[in-house]
Amino acid sequence: EFGPNIGLNLVALRRLLPAIDLAAIEINAKAVETLKRMDGVEVHHGSILDRHVTRTFELAFCSGVLIHINPEALPTVYDNLHAASHRLILLAEYYNPAPVAIPYRGHAERLFKRDFAGEMLDRFPDLRLLDYGFQYHRDPNFPADDLNWFLMEKTGR
């Protein structure tokens, strides 16, 4: 996972698939210490703008991370996600059909909405969209932020 913070998504994946091979790239030092206490997680302390992973994984993903990346740096993150994936890439982010900056906790230029998946599909001809969906904040079973998720697959082209 790119930018897992304290690893809640990794915990969920481990519960679903106990034998899964997990890795994380996290910039926050406190979160890294928490991640290092998780059994069986390969932890890389650093920025997702840097190449950390020297092997590929069945799934590379991020959730609520790309929205905070300066748009000029997104191609580097897209390249790193693509390079880390052997087969699947999952993005779960705020969506907007046209790029827009949203004020975030009193700051400008800290939260961006755009078509992240569309940009990746345009950048990498070997990707195809497998599925997508919407998570609604009023879902009675799994309430969370309103966000869109996109699952893409490498086709080998």
mmCIF file of C-alpha atoms in Angstrom:
data_model
loop_
_atom_site.group_PDB
_atom_site.id
_atom_site.type_symbol
_atom_site.label_atom_id
_atom_site.label_comp_id
_atom_site.label_asym_id
_atom_site.label_seq_id
_atom_site.Cartn_x
_atom_site.Cartn_y
_atom_site.Cartn_z
ATOM 1 C CA GLU A 1 0.000 0.000 0.000
ATOM 2 C CA PHE A 2 1.173 3.476 -0.870
ATOM 3 C CA GLY A 3 0.601 5.781 2.118
ATOM 4 C CA PRO A 4 -1.101 3.404 4.580
ATOM 5 C CA ASN A 5 -0.685 5.615 7.666
ATOM 6 C CA ILE A 6 -1.060 3.181 10.601
ATOM 7 C CA GLY A 7 -2.127 0.330 8.329
ATOM 8 C CA LEU A 8 -5.876 -0.119 8.811
ATOM 9 C CA ASN A 9 -6.286 -1.326 5.210
ATOM 10 C CA LEU A 10 -3.420 -3.757 5.718
ATOM 11 C CA VAL A 11 -5.085 -5.116 8.871
ATOM 12 C CA ALA A 12 -8.296 -5.662 6.901
ATOM 13 C CA LEU A 13 -6.436 -7.428 4.093
ATOM 14 C CA ARG A 14 -4.642 -9.670 6.591
ATOM 15 C CA ARG A 15 -7.978 -10.670 8.142
ATOM 16 C CA LEU A 16 -9.404 -11.533 4.742
ATOM 17 C CA LEU A 17 -6.263 -13.263 3.455
ATOM 18 C CA PRO A 18 -4.076 -14.417 6.383
ATOM 19 C CA ALA A 19 -1.208 -15.618 4.167
ATOM 20 C CA ILE A 20 -1.002 -12.413 2.088
ATOM 21 C CA ASP A 21 2.407 -10.843 1.466
ATOM 22 C CA LEU A 22 2.090 -7.167 2.510
ATOM 23 C CA ALA A 23 4.288 -4.129 1.978
ATOM 24 C CA ALA A 24 3.857 -0.458 2.827
ATOM 25 C CA ILE A 25 5.458 2.839 1.854
ATOM 26 C CA GLU A 26 4.810 5.518 4.489
ATOM 27 C CA ILE A 27 6.373 8.953 5.011
ATOM 28 C CA ASN A 28 5.138 9.625 8.569
ATOM 29 C CA ALA A 29 7.732 8.383 11.081
ATOM 30 C CA LYS A 30 5.180 7.727 13.857
ATOM 31 C CA ALA A 31 2.993 5.722 11.485
ATOM 32 C CA VAL A 32 6.075 3.775 10.336
ATOM 33 C CA GLU A 33 6.741 2.721 13.934
ATOM 34 C CA THR A 34 3.189 1.392 14.179
ATOM 35 C CA LEU A 35 3.527 -0.421 10.852
ATOM 36 C CA LYS A 36 6.803 -2.027 11.952
ATOM 37 C CA ARG A 37 4.967 -3.644 14.872
ATOM 38 C CA MET A 38 2.654 -5.439 12.440
ATOM 39 C CA ASP A 39 3.710 -9.021 11.732
ATOM 40 C CA GLY A 40 4.648 -9.831 8.164
ATOM 41 C CA VAL A 41 4.570 -6.320 6.709
ATOM 42 C CA GLU A 42 7.550 -5.102 4.681
ATOM 43 C CA VAL A 43 7.782 -1.418 5.691
ATOM 44 C CA HIS A 44 9.536 1.283 3.666
ATOM 45 C CA HIS A 45 9.942 4.648 5.392
ATOM 46 C CA GLY A 46 9.881 7.361 2.755
ATOM 47 C CA SER A 47 7.929 9.205 0.139
ATOM 48 C CA ILE A 48 5.754 7.545 -2.491
ATOM 49 C CA LEU A 49 7.547 9.873 -4.902
ATOM 50 C CA ASP A 50 10.629 7.677 -4.514
ATOM 51 C CA ARG A 51 11.014 4.145 -5.848
ATOM 52 C CA HIS A 52 11.138 1.807 -2.839
ATOM 53 C CA VAL A 53 9.849 -1.503 -4.104
ATOM 54 C CA THR A 54 12.302 -3.709 -5.947
ATOM 55 C CA ARG A 55 9.762 -6.421 -6.715
ATOM 56 C CA THR A 56 6.169 -6.499 -7.858
ATOM 57 C CA PHE A 57 2.986 -7.401 -6.019
ATOM 58 C CA GLU A 58 -0.319 -8.826 -7.222
ATOM 59 C CA LEU A 59 -1.977 -5.586 -6.086
ATOM 60 C CA ALA A 60 -0.593 -2.073 -5.615
ATOM 61 C CA PHE A 61 -3.025 0.437 -4.153
ATOM 62 C CA CYS A 62 -3.617 3.690 -2.374
ATOM 63 C CA SER A 63 -6.615 5.154 -0.615
ATOM 64 C CA GLY A 64 -7.038 8.822 0.200
ATOM 65 C CA VAL A 65 -3.452 9.599 -0.715
ATOM 66 C CA LEU A 66 -3.374 10.873 -4.297
ATOM 67 C CA ILE A 67 -5.757 13.675 -3.329
ATOM 68 C CA HIS A 68 -2.923 15.216 -1.285
ATOM 69 C CA ILE A 69 -0.180 14.943 -3.926
ATOM 70 C CA ASN A 70 0.758 18.069 -5.838
ATOM 71 C CA PRO A 71 -0.605 17.503 -9.352
ATOM 72 C CA GLU A 72 2.848 18.084 -10.862
ATOM 73 C CA ALA A 73 4.164 15.064 -8.914
ATOM 74 C CA LEU A 74 1.326 12.684 -9.811
ATOM 75 C CA PRO A 75 3.069 11.172 -12.869
ATOM 76 C CA THR A 76 5.895 9.978 -10.601
ATOM 77 C CA VAL A 77 3.434 8.352 -8.205
ATOM 78 C CA TYR A 78 1.545 6.781 -11.104
ATOM 79 C CA ASP A 79 4.836 5.368 -12.419
ATOM 80 C CA ASN A 80 5.699 3.939 -8.993
ATOM 81 C CA LEU A 81 2.253 2.353 -8.560
ATOM 82 C CA HIS A 82 2.456 0.833 -12.023
ATOM 83 C CA ALA A 83 5.976 -0.486 -11.380
ATOM 84 C CA ALA A 84 4.956 -2.044 -8.038
ATOM 85 C CA SER A 85 2.038 -3.951 -9.548
ATOM 86 C CA HIS A 86 2.373 -7.328 -11.179
ATOM 87 C CA ARG A 87 -1.309 -7.423 -12.076
ATOM 88 C CA LEU A 88 -3.755 -5.091 -10.278
ATOM 89 C CA ILE A 89 -3.889 -1.430 -9.262
ATOM 90 C CA LEU A 90 -6.602 -0.073 -6.984
ATOM 91 C CA LEU A 91 -7.250 3.621 -6.407
ATOM 92 C CA ALA A 92 -9.782 4.823 -3.817
ATOM 93 C CA GLU A 93 -9.855 8.614 -3.951
ATOM 94 C CA TYR A 94 -12.153 11.606 -4.246
ATOM 95 C CA TYR A 95 -13.217 11.950 -7.861
ATOM 96 C CA ASN A 96 -13.968 14.908 -10.095
ATOM 97 C CA PRO A 97 -14.125 14.804 -13.900
ATOM 98 C CA ALA A 98 -11.982 17.971 -14.127
ATOM 99 C CA PRO A 99 -9.059 18.745 -11.790
ATOM 100 C CA VAL A 100 -10.018 20.999 -8.904
ATOM 101 C CA ALA A 101 -8.293 22.153 -5.700
ATOM 102 C CA ILE A 102 -10.392 22.130 -2.518
ATOM 103 C CA PRO A 103 -9.530 24.033 0.713
ATOM 104 C CA TYR A 104 -8.348 21.512 3.311
ATOM 105 C CA ARG A 105 -8.182 22.300 7.028
ATOM 106 C CA GLY A 106 -7.790 25.997 6.297
ATOM 107 C CA HIS A 107 -5.077 25.537 3.653
ATOM 108 C CA ALA A 108 -5.123 25.980 -0.107
ATOM 109 C CA GLU A 109 -3.443 23.546 -2.530
ATOM 110 C CA ARG A 110 -3.559 20.617 -0.086
ATOM 111 C CA LEU A 111 -6.445 18.581 -1.472
ATOM 112 C CA PHE A 112 -7.081 17.880 -5.123
ATOM 113 C CA LYS A 113 -9.921 16.033 -6.813
ATOM 114 C CA ARG A 114 -9.554 14.694 -10.336
ATOM 115 C CA ASP A 115 -9.921 11.589 -12.477
ATOM 116 C CA PHE A 116 -6.872 9.763 -11.126
ATOM 117 C CA ALA A 117 -7.863 6.428 -12.704
ATOM 118 C CA GLY A 118 -8.508 8.032 -16.081
ATOM 119 C CA GLU A 119 -5.072 9.625 -15.966
ATOM 120 C CA MET A 120 -3.472 6.269 -15.223
ATOM 121 C CA LEU A 121 -5.444 4.559 -17.984
ATOM 122 C CA ASP A 122 -4.267 7.253 -20.422
ATOM 123 C CA ARG A 123 -0.664 7.026 -19.205
ATOM 124 C CA PHE A 124 -0.352 3.238 -19.352
ATOM 125 C CA PRO A 125 -1.775 1.506 -22.445
ATOM 126 C CA ASP A 126 -1.359 -1.871 -20.713
ATOM 127 C CA LEU A 127 -4.024 -1.026 -18.111
ATOM 128 C CA ARG A 128 -7.709 -1.769 -18.450
ATOM 129 C CA LEU A 129 -10.525 -0.891 -16.091
ATOM 130 C CA LEU A 130 -11.904 -4.012 -14.370
ATOM 131 C CA ASP A 131 -14.408 -2.424 -12.022
ATOM 132 C CA TYR A 132 -15.296 0.752 -10.176
ATOM 133 C CA GLY A 133 -17.706 1.945 -7.541
ATOM 134 C CA PHE A 134 -18.705 4.553 -5.030
ATOM 135 C CA GLN A 135 -18.483 4.474 -1.241
ATOM 136 C CA TYR A 136 -21.219 6.558 0.376
ATOM 137 C CA HIS A 137 -20.835 8.258 3.758
ATOM 138 C CA ARG A 138 -24.362 7.203 4.778
ATOM 139 C CA ASP A 139 -23.820 3.494 4.132
ATOM 140 C CA PRO A 140 -25.204 1.860 7.306
ATOM 141 C CA ASN A 141 -22.658 -0.991 7.227
ATOM 142 C CA PHE A 142 -19.467 0.732 6.111
ATOM 143 C CA PRO A 143 -19.754 4.500 6.617
ATOM 144 C CA ALA A 144 -16.759 6.472 5.392
ATOM 145 C CA ASP A 145 -15.994 9.465 3.204
ATOM 146 C CA ASP A 146 -17.665 9.690 -0.175
ATOM 147 C CA LEU A 147 -15.090 8.319 -2.569
ATOM 148 C CA ASN A 148 -14.775 6.437 -5.799
ATOM 149 C CA TRP A 149 -12.689 3.305 -6.220
ATOM 150 C CA PHE A 150 -11.222 1.984 -9.453
ATOM 151 C CA LEU A 151 -9.686 -1.438 -10.020
ATOM 152 C CA MET A 152 -7.363 -1.690 -13.023
ATOM 153 C CA GLU A 153 -5.544 -4.680 -14.465
ATOM 154 C CA LYS A 154 -2.321 -4.922 -16.443
ATOM 155 C CA THR A 155 -3.055 -6.625 -19.730
ATOM 156 C CA GLY A 156 0.520 -7.369 -20.776
ATOM 157 C CA ARG A 157 0.386 -5.135 -23.846
#
